[in-house]
Amino acid sequence: MQNLITSDVVISGGGMVGAALAVALSRLGLSITVLERQAPAPFEAQSAIDLRVSSLNLRSERWLTALGAWQNLQQMRLCPYQYLQAGEGSAQLRFAASEIGERHLGHIVENNLVQLALWQQFAEPITVLTDCEITALQQDEQGVELTLSDGRELQCQLLIGADGAQSKVRQLARIGTAGWQYQQACLVAYVDTPYPQQDITWQQFYPSGPRAFLPLPGAQASLVWYDEAAKVKQLAALSAKALEQAFIAAFPPELGAIKLKSSAWFPLARMQAQQYVKGRVVLAGDAAHTINPLAGQGVNLGFADAMLLVEQLAANLSAGKSLTDADSLQQYQRQRRMQNTLMMGAMDVIYQTFSRESAPLSLLRQQGLRLAAKAGMAKQLLTKYAVGNSVF
Ligand SMILES: Cc1cc2nc3c(=O)[nH]c(=O)nc-3n(C[C@H](O)[C@H](O)[C@H](O)COP(=O)(O)OP(=O)(O)OC[C@H]3O[C@@H](n4cnc5c(N)ncnc54)[C@H](O)[C@@H]3O)c2cc1C
């Protein structure tokens, strides 16, 4: 039947996580169909930097290198950083790549360029279908059957939902979620800075929420301002000139006289799917979990999901098991849910501890930061954790 497409794996969502899965799984010899609402636009060197940027740790970078996408990204745009600083008032904790024998701790990248760099690695046996989405899903012991919005039908052994926080796959598979909306929101601004390209990313804590600096290529940066949702909405409604002045007044003076180029605000939500696996349906990335972006872990956790899923599926194939071996998929779910839950909890503790206005608590926080700055071994472990290495 002309309208029927058959493949081993269907991936709904060709964003950063879905595209990485497609490249990695195609290398196992599996036929892949990627469904994506909108293909990434080609790169133009003169184009403005996109507001959606991520901090990629060394572990994600190494995986993207193995997939051949990092090399594509290097031909486009990215900004390495050697230092990471967090602090409150005069208490500052600075991590340096040299302390763990690395040349950098991570890179700030534009999400759409990471996606494009991965799409540039798409080759047979990957089929891409754009401008359509799944409207119906049925699964049994034989496989999964999908109906698309354009009337076509798909059959596969495994369906992966990598279609982001509002995942349609998650909804169609009737997988529930747990979580909440934080009272705070964040305002992201893309700015020109008065100084040349920086090699540090920093985060300063204030009682109303953290304020962060992420370096971008050239004399540019991304600024993130966390605050009460009502305050963020108020700021977002200001004229560009007034907002620029508000950033200059609110951020540490070392930032200098920035020039605002664009801005947008995002609500903050914590969400986790109650199951990552249901029969032949598997969730990965933001479809499975969204985390407070405070420590820039979102897509790094998504890539960690993808790495483990590929490992499990490769092991199934080489052991002659079914691709969707239930024990193996359960192991993916167990390990990734535990790791992601731990990281979400850690973010919440930091967020709550640093966002409370209380003089004794502030003193305790500052003493803690000073102590950590002096504790060589503990600091080295924290740095290793920040770059995505296992510390045990
Ligand atoms: C303000 C903010 C700052 C952040 N900063 C960082 C950071 O510094 N570091 C970090 O690691 N993470 C950060 N994150 C999180 C990061 O952006 C996400 O974790 C990441 O984008 C998740 O990737 P994904 O591929 O799982 O999902 P997405 O990026 O959401 O991609 C999903 C893809 O699926 C497609 N899609 C959606 N629905 C359908 C459908 N029905 N059919 C077909 N296709 C569909 C979409 O078009 C999209 O391409 C931040 C998030 C926010 C909000």
Short mmCIF file of C-alpha atoms and ligand atoms in Angstrom, two decimals:
data_model
loop_
_atom_site.label_atom_id
_atom_site.label_comp_id
_atom_site.label_asym_id
_atom_site.label_seq_id
_atom_site.Cartn_x
_atom_site.Cartn_y
_atom_site.Cartn_z
CA MET A 1 0.00 0.00 0.00
CA GLN A 2 1.47 3.38 -1.09
CA ASN A 3 0.30 5.12 2.06
CA LEU A 4 1.95 2.63 4.42
CA ILE A 5 5.52 3.26 5.61
CA THR A 6 7.31 0.57 7.58
CA SER A 7 10.43 1.08 9.67
CA ASP A 8 12.09 -0.41 12.74
CA VAL A 9 11.84 2.78 14.79
CA VAL A 10 9.66 5.89 14.49
CA ILE A 11 10.88 8.99 16.33
CA SER A 12 8.30 11.70 16.84
CA GLY A 13 10.21 15.00 17.21
CA GLY A 14 13.43 15.80 15.37
CA GLY A 15 14.69 18.37 17.91
CA MET A 16 18.08 17.99 19.59
CA VAL A 17 17.28 14.74 21.41
CA GLY A 18 15.18 13.11 18.65
CA ALA A 19 17.72 13.94 15.94
CA ALA A 20 20.62 12.58 18.02
CA LEU A 21 18.68 9.35 18.58
CA ALA A 22 17.97 9.06 14.85
CA VAL A 23 21.66 9.34 13.92
CA ALA A 24 22.83 6.94 16.65
CA LEU A 25 20.13 4.31 16.03
CA SER A 26 20.60 4.40 12.24
CA ARG A 27 24.23 3.39 12.88
CA LEU A 28 22.96 0.17 14.48
CA GLY A 29 21.49 -0.68 11.07
CA LEU A 30 17.92 0.12 12.12
CA SER A 31 15.58 1.83 9.66
CA ILE A 32 14.30 5.08 11.18
CA THR A 33 11.43 7.44 10.37
CA VAL A 34 11.61 10.91 11.97
CA LEU A 35 8.43 12.97 12.21
CA GLU A 36 9.07 16.67 12.74
CA ARG A 37 6.70 19.62 12.57
CA GLN A 38 9.29 21.92 11.06
CA ALA A 39 12.70 21.21 9.51
CA PRO A 40 15.55 23.44 10.82
CA ALA A 41 16.39 26.46 8.65
CA PRO A 42 19.81 26.52 6.92
CA PHE A 43 22.60 28.35 8.74
CA GLU A 44 23.50 31.86 7.68
CA ALA A 45 26.61 33.37 9.24
CA GLN A 46 25.03 36.84 9.27
CA SER A 47 21.86 35.69 11.04
CA ALA A 48 21.15 36.96 14.55
CA ILE A 49 21.80 34.54 17.38
CA ASP A 50 18.68 32.64 18.41
CA LEU A 51 17.29 33.35 21.87
CA ARG A 52 17.08 29.65 22.75
CA VAL A 53 20.59 28.70 23.76
CA SER A 54 21.85 25.84 25.93
CA SER A 55 24.95 25.12 27.87
CA LEU A 56 26.28 21.75 26.68
CA ASN A 57 28.55 19.83 29.03
CA LEU A 58 31.61 17.81 28.01
CA ARG A 59 29.72 14.52 28.06
CA SER A 60 27.14 15.83 25.56
CA GLU A 61 29.92 17.33 23.44
CA ARG A 62 31.74 13.98 23.29
CA TRP A 63 28.60 12.18 22.19
CA LEU A 64 27.84 14.77 19.51
CA THR A 65 31.46 14.41 18.35
CA ALA A 66 31.03 10.63 18.04
CA LEU A 67 27.89 11.28 15.97
CA GLY A 68 29.82 13.68 13.70
CA ALA A 69 27.53 16.61 14.56
CA TRP A 70 29.97 18.55 16.74
CA GLN A 71 32.25 19.05 13.74
CA ASN A 72 29.27 20.56 11.82
CA LEU A 73 28.47 22.83 14.75
CA GLN A 74 32.07 24.06 14.85
CA GLN A 75 31.63 25.19 11.24
CA MET A 76 28.67 27.29 12.39
CA ARG A 77 28.69 29.04 15.80
CA LEU A 78 29.40 28.13 19.40
CA CYS A 79 31.17 29.62 22.41
CA PRO A 80 33.39 27.64 24.80
CA TYR A 81 33.81 28.63 28.45
CA GLN A 82 36.67 27.76 30.79
CA TYR A 83 35.23 29.12 34.01
CA LEU A 84 31.96 28.77 35.84
CA GLN A 85 31.21 31.05 38.77
CA ALA A 86 28.36 31.07 41.24
CA GLY A 87 27.99 33.41 44.15
CA GLU A 88 26.10 35.72 46.41
CA GLY A 89 27.50 39.09 47.43
CA SER A 90 31.19 38.81 48.22
CA ALA A 91 31.11 34.98 48.53
CA GLN A 92 32.03 33.52 45.17
CA LEU A 93 32.80 29.98 44.05
CA ARG A 94 34.73 29.67 40.79
CA PHE A 95 35.38 26.43 38.91
CA ALA A 96 38.13 26.25 36.29
CA ALA A 97 38.53 23.67 33.52
CA SER A 98 42.26 23.45 34.33
CA GLU A 99 41.40 22.07 37.81
CA ILE A 100 40.18 18.87 36.18
CA GLY A 101 42.73 18.83 33.36
CA GLU A 102 40.30 20.04 30.66
CA ARG A 103 40.58 22.95 28.21
CA HIS A 104 36.98 24.03 28.74
CA LEU A 105 34.01 23.16 30.96
CA GLY A 106 31.36 23.39 28.26
CA HIS A 107 29.94 25.42 25.37
CA ILE A 108 27.00 27.75 24.91
CA VAL A 109 25.21 26.73 21.72
CA GLU A 110 22.05 27.73 19.89
CA ASN A 111 19.45 24.97 20.12
CA ASN A 112 18.43 25.26 16.46
CA LEU A 113 22.08 24.94 15.32
CA VAL A 114 22.59 21.77 17.38
CA GLN A 115 19.46 20.40 15.72
CA LEU A 116 20.73 21.43 12.26
CA ALA A 117 24.20 19.94 12.91
CA LEU A 118 22.51 16.62 13.71
CA TRP A 119 20.18 16.78 10.69
CA GLN A 120 23.29 17.25 8.52
CA GLN A 121 24.29 13.75 9.68
CA PHE A 122 20.98 12.23 8.52
CA ALA A 123 21.58 9.61 5.81
CA GLU A 124 20.00 6.32 4.73
CA PRO A 125 18.27 4.53 6.48
CA ILE A 126 16.66 7.68 7.99
CA THR A 127 13.43 8.93 6.40
CA VAL A 128 12.18 12.36 7.44
CA LEU A 129 8.52 13.37 7.26
CA THR A 130 7.83 17.03 7.99
CA ASP A 131 4.65 19.08 8.32
CA CYS A 132 2.72 16.16 9.81
CA GLU A 133 2.11 14.58 13.18
CA ILE A 134 0.69 11.44 14.71
CA THR A 135 -3.08 11.51 15.23
CA ALA A 136 -3.68 7.91 16.35
CA LEU A 137 -1.54 5.22 17.98
CA GLN A 138 -2.21 1.52 18.51
CA GLN A 139 0.19 -1.08 19.82
CA ASP A 140 0.15 -4.83 20.44
CA GLU A 141 2.68 -7.71 20.62
CA GLN A 142 3.36 -7.44 16.89
CA GLY A 143 4.23 -3.76 16.75
CA VAL A 144 2.96 -0.18 16.67
CA GLU A 145 0.55 1.29 14.09
CA LEU A 146 0.33 5.02 13.64
CA THR A 147 -1.95 7.29 11.64
CA LEU A 148 -0.59 10.65 10.52
CA SER A 149 -2.41 13.95 10.12
CA ASP A 150 -1.95 13.68 6.30
CA GLY A 151 -3.67 10.28 6.23
CA ARG A 152 -0.53 8.15 5.83
CA GLU A 153 0.03 5.14 8.07
CA LEU A 154 3.21 3.94 9.72
CA GLN A 155 4.20 0.61 11.21
CA CYS A 156 7.20 0.13 13.50
CA GLN A 157 8.66 -2.01 16.25
CA LEU A 158 9.41 0.89 18.56
CA LEU A 159 7.97 4.41 18.85
CA ILE A 160 10.11 7.06 20.58
CA GLY A 161 8.46 10.25 21.81
CA ALA A 162 11.11 12.99 21.64
CA ASP A 163 8.52 15.64 20.85
CA GLY A 164 9.18 18.02 23.75
CA ALA A 165 7.35 19.06 26.89
CA GLN A 166 3.86 18.96 25.31
CA SER A 167 4.55 15.50 23.84
CA LYS A 168 1.72 14.21 21.64
CA VAL A 169 3.14 10.68 21.90
CA ARG A 170 2.91 10.87 25.70
CA GLN A 171 -0.72 11.96 25.44
CA LEU A 172 -1.69 9.34 22.83
CA ALA A 173 0.01 6.59 24.89
CA ARG A 174 -1.96 7.85 27.92
CA ILE A 175 1.10 8.37 30.06
CA GLY A 176 0.40 10.74 32.94
CA THR A 177 2.74 13.37 34.35
CA ALA A 178 3.50 14.83 37.76
CA GLY A 179 4.93 18.25 38.44
CA TRP A 180 4.23 21.88 39.02
CA GLN A 181 4.70 25.36 37.70
CA TYR A 182 7.21 27.40 39.74
CA GLN A 183 6.06 30.79 40.99
CA GLN A 184 8.98 32.31 39.17
CA ALA A 185 9.56 32.84 35.47
CA CYS A 186 12.68 33.81 33.56
CA LEU A 187 13.43 36.57 31.14
CA VAL A 188 16.11 35.80 28.54
CA ALA A 189 17.90 38.61 26.70
CA TYR A 190 20.36 38.48 23.83
CA VAL A 191 22.75 41.43 24.16
CA ASP A 192 25.89 43.08 22.80
CA THR A 193 28.47 43.55 25.55
CA PRO A 194 31.15 46.29 25.79
CA TYR A 195 33.85 43.61 26.25
CA PRO A 196 35.34 41.01 23.86
CA GLN A 197 34.16 37.38 23.88
CA GLN A 198 34.14 36.03 27.44
CA ASP A 199 35.27 32.58 28.60
CA ILE A 200 33.19 32.51 31.77
CA THR A 201 29.57 31.75 32.54
CA TRP A 202 28.31 33.07 35.88
CA GLN A 203 25.27 33.01 38.06
CA GLN A 204 24.62 35.41 40.94
CA PHE A 205 21.97 34.69 43.55
CA TYR A 206 19.57 37.36 44.81
CA PRO A 207 16.61 36.92 47.17
CA SER A 208 14.24 37.42 44.20
CA GLY A 209 16.04 34.74 42.14
CA PRO A 210 19.30 34.16 40.26
CA ARG A 211 20.69 36.26 37.40
CA ALA A 212 22.96 34.55 34.90
CA PHE A 213 25.44 35.42 32.16
CA LEU A 214 26.12 33.03 29.29
CA PRO A 215 28.86 34.07 26.83
CA LEU A 216 28.14 34.00 23.09
CA PRO A 217 30.50 34.24 20.09
CA GLY A 218 31.96 37.74 19.64
CA ALA A 219 31.11 40.53 22.05
CA GLN A 220 27.67 39.05 22.75
CA ALA A 221 25.93 37.28 25.60
CA SER A 222 22.71 35.76 26.78
CA LEU A 223 21.40 37.09 30.10
CA VAL A 224 18.85 35.22 32.18
CA TRP A 225 16.86 36.98 34.90
CA TYR A 226 14.73 34.83 37.23
CA ASP A 227 12.05 36.59 39.25
CA GLU A 228 8.42 36.40 40.36
CA ALA A 229 6.27 35.68 37.30
CA ALA A 230 4.37 38.97 37.72
CA LYS A 231 7.64 40.96 37.81
CA VAL A 232 8.97 39.14 34.74
CA LYS A 233 5.77 39.94 32.83
CA GLN A 234 6.09 43.58 33.88
CA LEU A 235 9.70 43.68 32.67
CA ALA A 236 8.77 42.01 29.39
CA ALA A 237 6.18 44.74 28.75
CA LEU A 238 8.80 47.53 28.99
CA SER A 239 10.16 49.31 25.91
CA ALA A 240 13.49 47.93 24.63
CA LYS A 241 15.36 50.95 25.99
CA ALA A 242 13.74 50.73 29.43
CA LEU A 243 14.39 46.98 29.62
CA GLU A 244 18.03 47.52 28.69
CA GLN A 245 18.35 49.99 31.58
CA ALA A 246 16.58 47.56 33.93
CA PHE A 247 19.14 44.84 33.06
CA ILE A 248 22.06 47.23 33.60
CA ALA A 249 20.66 48.25 36.99
CA ALA A 250 19.86 44.71 38.15
CA PHE A 251 22.99 42.86 37.03
CA PRO A 252 26.44 43.17 38.66
CA PRO A 253 28.31 46.32 37.46
CA GLU A 254 31.04 44.16 35.83
CA LEU A 255 28.52 43.44 33.06
CA GLY A 256 29.00 46.98 31.72
CA ALA A 257 26.72 48.95 29.40
CA ILE A 258 25.08 46.19 27.39
CA LYS A 259 22.92 46.82 24.31
CA LEU A 260 19.72 44.79 24.20
CA LYS A 261 19.01 43.05 20.88
CA SER A 262 16.04 40.81 21.70
CA SER A 263 14.30 39.22 24.66
CA ALA A 264 11.60 36.72 25.58
CA TRP A 265 10.24 35.27 28.78
CA PHE A 266 9.52 31.65 29.74
CA PRO A 267 7.44 30.12 32.52
CA LEU A 268 9.34 27.62 34.69
CA ALA A 269 7.91 24.18 35.11
CA ARG A 270 9.00 20.91 36.61
CA MET A 271 7.39 17.89 35.01
CA GLN A 272 8.12 14.19 34.91
CA ALA A 273 6.26 11.48 33.03
CA GLN A 274 4.95 8.75 35.34
CA GLN A 275 6.36 6.17 32.95
CA TYR A 276 9.18 6.55 30.41
CA VAL A 277 8.18 3.23 28.84
CA LYS A 278 4.76 1.84 28.00
CA GLY A 279 4.93 -1.35 25.93
CA ARG A 280 6.66 -0.35 22.69
CA VAL A 281 6.48 3.39 23.38
CA VAL A 282 9.50 5.11 24.97
CA LEU A 283 9.89 8.76 26.00
CA ALA A 284 13.17 10.72 26.00
CA GLY A 285 14.27 14.32 26.61
CA ASP A 286 11.70 16.99 27.45
CA ALA A 287 8.88 14.60 26.52
CA ALA A 288 9.86 12.64 29.65
CA HIS A 289 10.97 15.48 31.96
CA THR A 290 11.42 19.22 32.17
CA ILE A 291 13.63 20.74 34.84
CA ASN A 292 14.24 24.20 36.25
CA PRO A 293 16.80 25.64 33.77
CA LEU A 294 18.82 27.08 36.70
CA ALA A 295 21.92 24.94 36.10
CA GLY A 296 21.48 24.48 32.35
CA GLN A 297 20.92 20.72 32.61
CA GLY A 298 17.79 20.19 30.45
CA VAL A 299 19.18 18.98 27.17
CA ASN A 300 22.20 17.37 28.84
CA LEU A 301 19.77 15.10 30.69
CA GLY A 302 17.93 14.50 27.40
CA PHE A 303 21.17 13.42 25.70
CA ALA A 304 21.93 11.17 28.70
CA ASP A 305 18.50 9.50 28.17
CA ALA A 306 19.31 9.04 24.50
CA MET A 307 22.77 7.59 25.18
CA LEU A 308 21.40 4.97 27.56
CA LEU A 309 18.49 4.08 25.27
CA VAL A 310 20.88 3.52 22.34
CA GLU A 311 23.11 1.38 24.59
CA GLN A 312 20.16 -0.79 25.69
CA LEU A 313 18.85 -1.25 22.14
CA ALA A 314 22.35 -2.07 20.82
CA ALA A 315 22.75 -4.68 23.58
CA ASN A 316 19.36 -6.23 22.64
CA LEU A 317 20.41 -6.51 19.01
CA SER A 318 23.82 -8.02 19.73
CA ALA A 319 22.32 -10.53 22.20
CA GLY A 320 19.79 -11.61 19.55
CA LYS A 321 16.89 -10.37 21.72
CA SER A 322 13.82 -8.52 20.52
CA LEU A 323 14.53 -4.80 19.95
CA THR A 324 11.84 -3.94 22.48
CA ASP A 325 12.89 -6.51 25.10
CA ALA A 326 10.81 -5.55 28.15
CA ASP A 327 13.57 -6.01 30.76
CA SER A 328 15.94 -3.85 28.81
CA LEU A 329 13.41 -1.02 28.38
CA GLN A 330 12.53 -1.23 32.08
CA GLN A 331 16.20 -0.83 32.90
CA TYR A 332 16.29 2.33 30.76
CA GLN A 333 13.27 3.66 32.64
CA ARG A 334 14.65 2.80 36.09
CA GLN A 335 18.08 4.30 35.57
CA ARG A 336 17.02 7.46 33.79
CA ARG A 337 14.06 8.23 36.09
CA MET A 338 16.32 7.88 39.11
CA GLN A 339 19.06 10.13 37.69
CA ASN A 340 16.60 12.75 36.44
CA THR A 341 14.68 12.76 39.73
CA LEU A 342 17.93 13.29 41.64
CA MET A 343 18.91 16.20 39.42
CA MET A 344 15.44 17.79 39.68
CA GLY A 345 15.57 17.49 43.46
CA ALA A 346 19.06 19.01 43.61
CA MET A 347 17.91 21.96 41.47
CA ASP A 348 14.96 22.54 43.78
CA VAL A 349 17.16 22.52 46.90
CA ILE A 350 19.54 25.09 45.35
CA TYR A 351 16.62 27.15 44.09
CA GLN A 352 14.86 27.18 47.48
CA THR A 353 18.04 27.75 49.48
CA PHE A 354 19.21 30.69 47.41
CA SER A 355 15.84 32.35 46.80
CA ARG A 356 14.95 33.14 50.42
CA GLU A 357 15.36 36.47 52.04
CA SER A 358 16.66 35.81 55.55
CA ALA A 359 19.79 37.29 57.10
CA PRO A 360 20.91 34.09 58.96
CA LEU A 361 20.27 31.98 55.85
CA SER A 362 22.21 34.43 53.70
CA LEU A 363 25.15 34.25 56.12
CA LEU A 364 25.02 30.45 56.05
CA ARG A 365 24.91 30.41 52.24
CA GLN A 366 27.87 32.76 51.98
CA GLN A 367 29.88 30.72 54.50
CA GLY A 368 29.00 27.55 52.58
CA LEU A 369 30.23 29.08 49.33
CA ARG A 370 33.50 30.25 50.95
CA LEU A 371 34.05 26.80 52.47
CA ALA A 372 33.37 25.05 49.16
CA ALA A 373 35.82 27.40 47.43
CA LYS A 374 38.54 26.19 49.80
CA ALA A 375 37.66 22.48 49.81
CA GLY A 376 39.91 21.29 46.97
CA MET A 377 38.69 17.70 46.64
CA ALA A 378 34.97 18.50 46.98
CA LYS A 379 35.33 21.32 44.48
CA GLN A 380 37.05 19.06 41.97
CA LEU A 381 34.20 16.54 42.30
CA LEU A 382 31.62 19.29 41.78
CA THR A 383 33.48 20.47 38.67
CA LYS A 384 33.54 16.92 37.28
CA TYR A 385 29.82 16.63 37.94
CA ALA A 386 29.16 19.96 36.19
CA VAL A 387 30.83 18.76 32.99
CA GLY A 388 28.75 15.57 33.00
CA ASN A 389 31.38 13.09 34.25
CA SER A 390 30.48 10.43 36.72
CA VAL A 391 32.14 11.29 40.02
CA PHE A 392 32.03 7.77 41.45
C1 LIG B 1 14.57 29.43 29.35
C2 LIG B 1 15.19 28.09 29.15
C3 LIG B 1 16.57 27.96 29.21
C4 LIG B 1 17.16 26.71 29.04
N1 LIG B 1 18.52 26.60 29.13
C5 LIG B 1 19.12 25.39 29.01
C6 LIG B 1 20.55 25.23 29.13
O1 LIG B 1 21.30 26.18 29.35
N2 LIG B 1 21.07 23.97 29.00
C7 LIG B 1 20.28 22.90 28.76
O2 LIG B 1 20.80 21.78 28.66
N3 LIG B 1 18.93 23.01 28.62
C8 LIG B 1 18.34 24.22 28.74
N4 LIG B 1 16.98 24.33 28.62
C9 LIG B 1 16.19 23.13 28.31
C10 LIG B 1 16.34 22.70 26.86
O3 LIG B 1 15.97 23.74 25.98
C11 LIG B 1 15.46 21.47 26.63
O4 LIG B 1 15.75 20.51 27.61
C12 LIG B 1 15.71 20.88 25.23
O5 LIG B 1 15.29 21.75 24.23
C13 LIG B 1 14.96 19.55 25.10
O6 LIG B 1 15.23 18.98 23.84
P1 LIG B 1 14.20 17.95 23.20
O7 LIG B 1 14.78 17.58 21.88
O8 LIG B 1 13.86 16.90 24.18
O9 LIG B 1 12.84 18.79 23.03
P2 LIG B 1 12.56 20.06 22.13
O10 LIG B 1 13.77 20.93 22.02
O11 LIG B 1 11.31 20.68 22.68
O12 LIG B 1 12.27 19.44 20.70
C14 LIG B 1 11.08 18.77 20.39
C15 LIG B 1 10.92 18.71 18.87
O13 LIG B 1 9.73 18.00 18.57
C16 LIG B 1 8.98 18.71 17.60
N5 LIG B 1 7.58 18.38 17.84
C17 LIG B 1 6.81 18.79 18.88
N6 LIG B 1 5.60 18.23 18.80
C18 LIG B 1 5.60 17.47 17.69
C19 LIG B 1 4.63 16.63 17.07
N7 LIG B 1 3.39 16.48 17.59
N8 LIG B 1 4.96 15.97 15.94
C20 LIG B 1 6.22 16.12 15.40
N9 LIG B 1 7.17 16.90 15.94
C21 LIG B 1 6.86 17.55 17.07
C22 LIG B 1 9.33 20.18 17.81
O14 LIG B 1 9.13 20.93 16.62
C23 LIG B 1 10.80 20.08 18.22
O15 LIG B 1 11.66 20.15 17.13
C24 LIG B 1 16.36 25.57 28.78
C25 LIG B 1 14.97 25.71 28.70
C26 LIG B 1 14.39 26.94 28.89
C27 LIG B 1 12.88 27.07 28.82
#
